[in-house]
Amino acid sequence: MTKRKSAAISLPEVRNRLREAGLRCTPARVAAINCLFASPTPLSSGEIVEALEPAGFDKSTVYRTLSEFTECKIVFRLDLGDSMRHYELSDVGTHAHFKCRQCGEIQCLDDFSFEISPRKHKAVRLGSVNEVLLRGLCEACE
Amino acid sequence: MTKRKSAAISLPEVRNRLREAGLRCTPARVAAINCLFASPTPLSSGEIVEALEPAGFDKSTVYRTLSEFTECKIVFRLDLGDSMRHYELSDVGTHAHFKCRQCGEIQCLDDFSFEISPRKHKAVRLGSVNEVLLRGLCEACE
DNA sequence: ATCGCAAGTGCAACTGATTTGCAAATACCT
DNA sequence: AGGTATTTGCAAATCAGTTGCACTTGCGAT
Ligand SMILES: [Mn+2]
Ligand SMILES: [Mn+2]
Ligand SMILES: [Zn+2]
Ligand SMILES: [Zn+2]
């Protein structure tokens, strides 16, 4: 359930999500959730700042909002490199991402499964993996 | 062939690598290659700057050097997120990396193979993937 | 509905990583 | 050795993100 069906989420529903997460319902937070909800792909902090600044929200507020959301697991923060953090609502479920080196396009890979297997028996043990990122060239850029 | 056997690489050999890549052989570049060669894991720009600054090399020179190396494919640049770029000599071959969210440790996953397969038939086509990054908690941090 | 105050906000100044302009130094081809 | 395009050091600029602080505001309790 990654792609959004509706372009908007109702205020009471947003309020609910916030309260459940133990956060007060403020205009900045509502705006941030709406913004993320409307996007089919993860948004960078910069994109979210740009989206909310015209409405009068300060960038520091936006950054703080995103950190809080990340802490209470309302959003998932992706470290895609290129010194840009990206966020997506965590209710879309865990999935891998692909990022094109050339054009920067990000794809959510809901449709893919990953098999990670040690080649040798005595391979290093990995802890737990909760983010998979692939990088390369998208079809268009290839 | 990821782990280094010898701790040093001879000057003529470094010179050779540089000339082959179409780069002049300068002290800063030699120092950078030696630094990367001596490390079993990818180094961050900051770590390389710290290593070379005491010898009198300016950080801007180090950054420029690393960009040039990346352009001529002498090194491979990893975008591990956390606003930190890491570099490894590209002759160690392509392999995936694991980064611990907690302690920041980076592991080179030479011993692992990856299977990426579409779940549905009509899945999005991926372009070419040349970097795989896993993130999670290492054994120690778990 | 109103109150009190902890939580949240705007603003401006700060950080840390990386980049850039430029004049001086240097690698290397002849 | 000489000439020149390349590389370097330095200082100043960027860019994403953070922080201190005084001022507001959301909301549980009255
Ligand atoms: Mn996604
Ligand atoms: Mn590696
Ligand atoms: Zn692309
Ligand atoms: Zn760890």
Coordinates of C-alpha atoms (C1' of nucleotides) and ligand atoms in Angstrom, one line a residue:
Chain A
M1 CA 0.0 0.0 0.0
T2 CA 2.6 2.5 -1.0
K3 CA 0.8 4.7 -3.5
R4 CA -1.8 7.0 -2.2
K5 CA -5.3 6.6 -3.4
S6 CA -6.6 10.0 -2.2
A7 CA -4.7 13.2 -2.5
A8 CA -5.7 14.4 1.0
I9 CA -6.1 13.1 4.5
S10 CA -8.8 14.5 6.8
L11 CA -7.9 16.8 9.6
P12 CA -9.4 14.5 12.3
E13 CA -7.4 11.6 10.9
V14 CA -4.2 13.6 11.0
R15 CA -5.1 14.8 14.5
N16 CA -5.6 11.2 15.5
R17 CA -2.2 10.1 14.1
L18 CA -0.5 12.8 16.0
R19 CA -2.2 12.2 19.3
E20 CA -1.6 8.5 19.1
A21 CA 2.0 9.3 18.7
G22 CA 1.9 11.5 21.7
L23 CA 2.3 14.7 19.8
R24 CA 0.3 17.8 20.0
C25 CA -1.7 18.7 16.9
T26 CA -0.2 21.9 15.5
P27 CA -0.6 23.6 12.1
A28 CA 3.0 22.9 11.2
R29 CA 2.7 19.2 11.9
V30 CA -0.6 18.9 10.1
A31 CA 0.9 20.6 7.1
A32 CA 3.9 18.3 7.1
I33 CA 1.8 15.2 7.3
N34 CA -0.4 16.4 4.4
C35 CA 2.6 17.2 2.4
L36 CA 4.1 13.7 2.9
F37 CA 0.7 12.1 2.4
A38 CA 0.3 13.7 -1.0
S39 CA 3.6 12.5 -2.4
P40 CA 3.9 9.0 -3.9
T41 CA 7.7 9.1 -3.3
P42 CA 9.8 10.1 -0.3
L43 CA 10.4 13.8 0.0
S44 CA 13.6 15.5 0.9
S45 CA 13.8 17.9 3.9
G46 CA 14.5 20.6 1.4
E47 CA 11.4 19.8 -0.6
I48 CA 9.2 19.8 2.5
V49 CA 10.8 23.1 3.7
E50 CA 10.0 24.6 0.3
A51 CA 6.5 23.4 0.5
L52 CA 5.8 24.8 3.9
E53 CA 7.7 28.0 4.0
P54 CA 5.3 29.9 1.7
A55 CA 2.6 29.2 4.3
G56 CA 4.7 30.9 6.9
F57 CA 6.4 27.9 8.6
D58 CA 10.0 28.4 9.5
K59 CA 12.6 25.9 8.2
S60 CA 13.8 25.2 11.8
T61 CA 10.2 24.2 12.7
V62 CA 10.1 21.9 9.7
Y63 CA 13.3 20.3 10.6
R64 CA 12.3 19.9 14.2
T65 CA 8.9 18.4 13.0
L66 CA 10.6 15.9 10.8
S67 CA 13.0 14.8 13.7
E68 CA 10.1 14.4 16.0
F69 CA 8.1 12.4 13.5
T70 CA 11.1 10.2 13.0
E71 CA 11.5 9.7 16.7
C72 CA 7.9 8.6 17.2
K73 CA 8.1 6.5 14.0
I74 CA 5.3 8.4 12.2
V75 CA 7.7 8.8 9.3
F76 CA 10.7 6.7 8.2
R77 CA 13.9 8.6 7.4
L78 CA 15.9 7.5 4.4
D79 CA 19.5 8.2 4.2
L80 CA 19.9 8.3 0.5
G81 CA 23.3 10.0 0.4
D82 CA 24.0 13.2 -1.5
S83 CA 23.6 15.0 1.9
M84 CA 19.9 14.9 1.6
R85 CA 17.5 13.2 4.0
H86 CA 14.3 11.9 2.7
Y87 CA 11.1 11.1 4.5
E88 CA 8.0 9.0 3.9
L89 CA 5.0 8.2 6.1
S90 CA 5.9 4.9 7.8
D91 CA 2.4 3.4 7.3
V92 CA 3.4 2.7 3.7
G93 CA 5.3 -0.2 5.1
T94 CA 9.0 -1.2 4.8
H95 CA 10.4 -1.5 1.3
A96 CA 13.7 -1.0 -0.5
H97 CA 14.5 2.1 -2.5
F98 CA 16.4 2.7 -5.7
K99 CA 18.1 6.0 -6.4
C100 CA 19.4 7.1 -9.8
R101 CA 22.9 8.6 -9.6
Q102 CA 22.2 10.7 -12.7
C103 CA 18.8 12.3 -12.3
G104 CA 18.3 11.7 -8.6
E105 CA 15.0 9.9 -9.2
I106 CA 13.9 7.8 -6.3
Q107 CA 11.8 4.6 -6.7
C108 CA 10.0 2.8 -4.0
L109 CA 10.6 -0.9 -4.6
D110 CA 7.5 -2.4 -3.2
D111 CA 7.4 -5.0 -5.9
F112 CA 10.8 -6.5 -5.3
S113 CA 12.1 -9.0 -2.9
F114 CA 15.6 -9.4 -1.7
E115 CA 17.7 -12.4 -0.9
I116 CA 20.9 -11.7 1.0
S117 CA 23.0 -14.8 1.5
P118 CA 26.5 -15.4 2.7
R119 CA 28.7 -16.8 0.0
K120 CA 31.1 -18.5 2.4
H121 CA 30.0 -20.3 5.5
K122 CA 32.2 -18.3 7.9
A123 CA 30.9 -15.0 6.6
V124 CA 30.6 -12.1 9.0
R125 CA 27.4 -12.0 10.8
L126 CA 25.2 -9.1 10.0
G127 CA 23.0 -7.6 12.6
S128 CA 19.5 -6.7 11.6
V129 CA 18.9 -4.9 8.3
N130 CA 16.0 -2.5 8.1
E131 CA 16.9 -0.4 5.1
V132 CA 17.9 -1.5 1.7
L133 CA 19.1 1.1 -0.8
L134 CA 20.1 0.4 -4.4
R135 CA 21.9 3.0 -6.5
G136 CA 22.6 3.1 -10.2
L137 CA 21.1 4.4 -13.4
C138 CA 17.4 4.4 -14.0
E139 CA 16.1 3.1 -17.3
A140 CA 15.8 6.6 -18.7
C141 CA 19.3 7.6 -17.8
E142 CA 21.0 4.4 -18.9
Chain B
M1 CA 40.4 -9.1 -2.9
T2 CA 39.1 -6.5 -0.6
K3 CA 41.4 -6.7 2.4
R4 CA 44.9 -5.4 1.9
K5 CA 47.8 -7.8 2.3
S6 CA 50.5 -5.2 2.5
A7 CA 50.2 -2.0 4.4
A8 CA 51.9 0.1 1.8
I9 CA 52.0 0.6 -1.9
S10 CA 55.2 1.6 -3.7
L11 CA 55.6 5.1 -5.1
P12 CA 56.2 3.9 -8.7
E13 CA 53.0 1.8 -8.5
V14 CA 51.0 4.8 -7.3
R15 CA 52.6 7.0 -10.0
N16 CA 51.5 4.4 -12.5
R17 CA 48.0 4.3 -11.3
L18 CA 47.8 8.1 -11.5
R19 CA 49.3 8.4 -15.0
E20 CA 47.1 5.6 -16.3
A21 CA 44.1 7.6 -15.1
G22 CA 45.4 10.7 -16.9
L23 CA 46.4 12.5 -13.7
R24 CA 49.6 14.1 -12.7
C25 CA 51.5 12.6 -9.9
T26 CA 51.5 15.0 -7.1
P27 CA 52.3 14.6 -3.4
A28 CA 48.7 15.2 -2.3
R29 CA 47.4 12.5 -4.7
V30 CA 50.1 10.1 -3.6
A31 CA 49.2 10.7 0.0
A32 CA 45.5 10.2 -0.6
I33 CA 46.1 6.9 -2.4
N34 CA 48.4 5.6 0.3
C35 CA 45.8 6.6 2.9
L36 CA 43.0 4.7 1.2
F37 CA 45.3 1.8 0.4
A38 CA 46.2 1.3 4.1
S39 CA 42.5 1.1 5.2
P40 CA 40.6 -2.1 5.2
T41 CA 37.3 -0.2 5.1
P42 CA 36.0 2.9 3.2
L43 CA 37.2 6.2 4.7
S44 CA 35.1 9.3 5.0
S45 CA 36.3 12.6 3.5
G46 CA 36.7 13.9 7.0
E47 CA 39.0 11.0 7.9
I48 CA 41.1 11.5 4.9
V49 CA 41.3 15.3 5.5
E50 CA 42.4 14.6 9.1
A51 CA 45.0 12.1 7.9
L52 CA 46.5 14.5 5.3
E53 CA 46.2 17.9 7.0
P54 CA 49.1 17.3 9.5
A55 CA 51.3 16.7 6.5
G56 CA 50.4 20.2 5.3
F57 CA 47.8 19.4 2.7
D58 CA 44.8 21.7 2.6
K59 CA 41.3 20.3 3.0
S60 CA 40.2 21.9 -0.2
T61 CA 43.0 20.0 -2.0
V62 CA 41.9 16.8 -0.4
Y63 CA 38.3 17.3 -1.5
R64 CA 39.4 18.2 -5.0
T65 CA 41.6 15.1 -5.1
L66 CA 38.8 12.8 -4.0
S67 CA 36.5 14.3 -6.6
E68 CA 39.0 13.8 -9.4
F69 CA 39.7 10.2 -8.2
T70 CA 36.0 9.6 -8.3
E71 CA 35.7 11.0 -11.8
C72 CA 38.5 8.9 -13.2
K73 CA 37.2 5.9 -11.4
I74 CA 40.3 5.4 -9.3
V75 CA 38.1 5.4 -6.2
F76 CA 34.5 4.5 -5.7
R77 CA 32.4 6.9 -3.8
L78 CA 29.9 5.6 -1.4
D79 CA 26.9 7.7 -0.4
L80 CA 26.2 6.3 3.0
G81 CA 23.9 9.1 4.2
D82 CA 24.6 11.0 7.4
S83 CA 26.1 13.7 5.2
M84 CA 29.3 11.8 5.0
R85 CA 30.8 10.5 1.8
H86 CA 33.1 7.5 2.0
Y87 CA 35.7 6.4 -0.5
E88 CA 37.5 3.1 -1.3
L89 CA 40.0 2.3 -4.0
S90 CA 37.9 0.9 -6.8
D91 CA 40.4 -2.0 -7.5
V92 CA 38.9 -3.8 -4.5
G93 CA 36.0 -4.7 -6.7
T94 CA 32.3 -4.0 -6.4
H95 CA 30.6 -5.2 -3.3
A96 CA 27.7 -4.2 -1.0
H97 CA 28.1 -2.3 2.2
F98 CA 26.4 -2.5 5.6
K99 CA 26.2 0.5 7.9
C100 CA 25.1 0.4 11.5
R101 CA 22.7 3.2 12.4
Q102 CA 23.8 3.2 15.9
C103 CA 27.6 3.1 16.0
G104 CA 28.2 4.1 12.3
E105 CA 30.4 1.0 11.7
I106 CA 30.7 0.2 8.0
Q107 CA 31.2 -3.4 6.8
C108 CA 32.3 -4.4 3.3
L109 CA 30.1 -7.3 2.3
D110 CA 32.4 -9.2 0.0
D111 CA 31.0 -12.5 1.3
F112 CA 27.4 -11.9 0.4
S113 CA 25.4 -12.3 -2.7
F114 CA 22.2 -10.5 -3.5
E115 CA 19.2 -11.6 -5.3
I116 CA 16.9 -8.9 -6.4
S117 CA 13.7 -10.2 -7.9
P118 CA 10.4 -8.6 -8.9
R119 CA 7.5 -10.0 -7.0
K120 CA 4.9 -9.2 -9.6
H121 CA 5.4 -9.7 -13.2
K122 CA 4.5 -6.1 -14.2
A123 CA 7.0 -4.7 -11.8
V124 CA 8.8 -1.5 -12.6
R125 CA 12.0 -2.1 -14.5
L126 CA 15.1 -1.1 -12.7
G127 CA 18.0 0.4 -14.6
S128 CA 21.4 -0.9 -13.7
V129 CA 22.3 -1.2 -10.0
N130 CA 25.9 -0.6 -9.1
E131 CA 25.7 0.1 -5.4
V132 CA 23.9 -1.8 -2.7
L133 CA 23.7 -0.4 0.8
L134 CA 22.1 -2.1 3.8
R135 CA 21.4 -0.2 7.0
G136 CA 20.5 -1.5 10.4
L137 CA 22.1 -2.5 13.6
C138 CA 25.3 -4.4 13.8
E139 CA 25.6 -7.5 15.9
A140 CA 27.2 -5.5 18.7
C141 CA 24.6 -2.7 18.8
E142 CA 21.6 -5.0 18.5
Chain C
dA1 C1' -15.3 28.7 28.8
dT2 C1' -11.0 30.0 31.0
dC3 C1' -6.5 29.2 33.0
dG4 C1' -1.7 27.6 33.5
dC5 C1' 2.1 25.9 31.8
dA6 C1' 4.6 22.5 29.2
dA7 C1' 5.3 22.1 24.5
dG8 C1' 6.0 24.3 20.1
dT9 C1' 7.4 28.2 17.2
dG10 C1' 9.9 32.1 14.6
dC11 C1' 14.0 34.4 14.2
dA12 C1' 18.7 34.9 13.9
dA13 C1' 23.0 33.2 14.7
dC14 C1' 25.7 29.0 14.5
dT15 C1' 27.7 24.6 12.9
dG16 C1' 30.1 21.2 10.0
dA17 C1' 30.8 19.5 5.5
dT18 C1' 32.0 20.8 1.1
dT19 C1' 33.0 24.3 -2.7
dT20 C1' 34.9 28.2 -5.1
dG21 C1' 38.0 32.2 -6.7
dC22 C1' 42.4 33.4 -7.3
dA23 C1' 47.3 34.2 -7.2
dA24 C1' 51.3 31.5 -6.4
dA25 C1' 53.7 27.0 -7.0
dT26 C1' 54.7 22.9 -9.7
dA27 C1' 54.5 18.6 -12.9
dC28 C1' 55.8 17.3 -17.1
dC29 C1' 56.3 17.7 -22.2
dT30 C1' 59.8 19.4 -25.4
Chain D
dA1 C1' 66.3 24.1 -18.5
dG2 C1' 61.9 26.5 -20.1
dG3 C1' 57.0 27.2 -21.0
dT4 C1' 52.6 26.2 -19.8
dA5 C1' 48.6 24.0 -18.3
dT6 C1' 47.5 21.9 -14.0
dT7 C1' 47.4 21.8 -9.1
dT8 C1' 47.7 23.9 -4.7
dG9 C1' 46.9 26.8 -0.4
dC10 C1' 44.3 30.2 1.6
dA11 C1' 40.2 32.6 2.7
dA12 C1' 35.7 33.4 1.8
dA13 C1' 31.3 31.5 0.4
dT14 C1' 27.6 27.8 0.3
dC15 C1' 24.4 24.6 1.8
dA16 C1' 21.9 21.5 4.8
dG17 C1' 20.8 21.3 9.2
dT18 C1' 20.9 22.8 14.3
dT19 C1' 20.5 25.7 18.4
dG20 C1' 19.4 29.5 22.0
dC21 C1' 15.9 32.2 23.3
dA22 C1' 11.9 35.0 24.0
dC23 C1' 7.3 34.6 22.5
dT24 C1' 3.1 31.9 21.4
dT25 C1' -0.2 28.1 21.7
dG26 C1' -2.4 23.5 22.5
dC27 C1' -4.8 21.1 25.7
dG28 C1' -5.7 18.8 30.3
dA29 C1' -7.5 20.6 34.4
dT30 C1' -10.4 23.7 36.6
Ligands
MN1 MN 9.4 4.4 -0.3
MN2 MN 33.9 -1.7 0.7
ZN3 ZN 17.8 8.6 -13.8
ZN4 ZN 26.8 -0.8 15.5

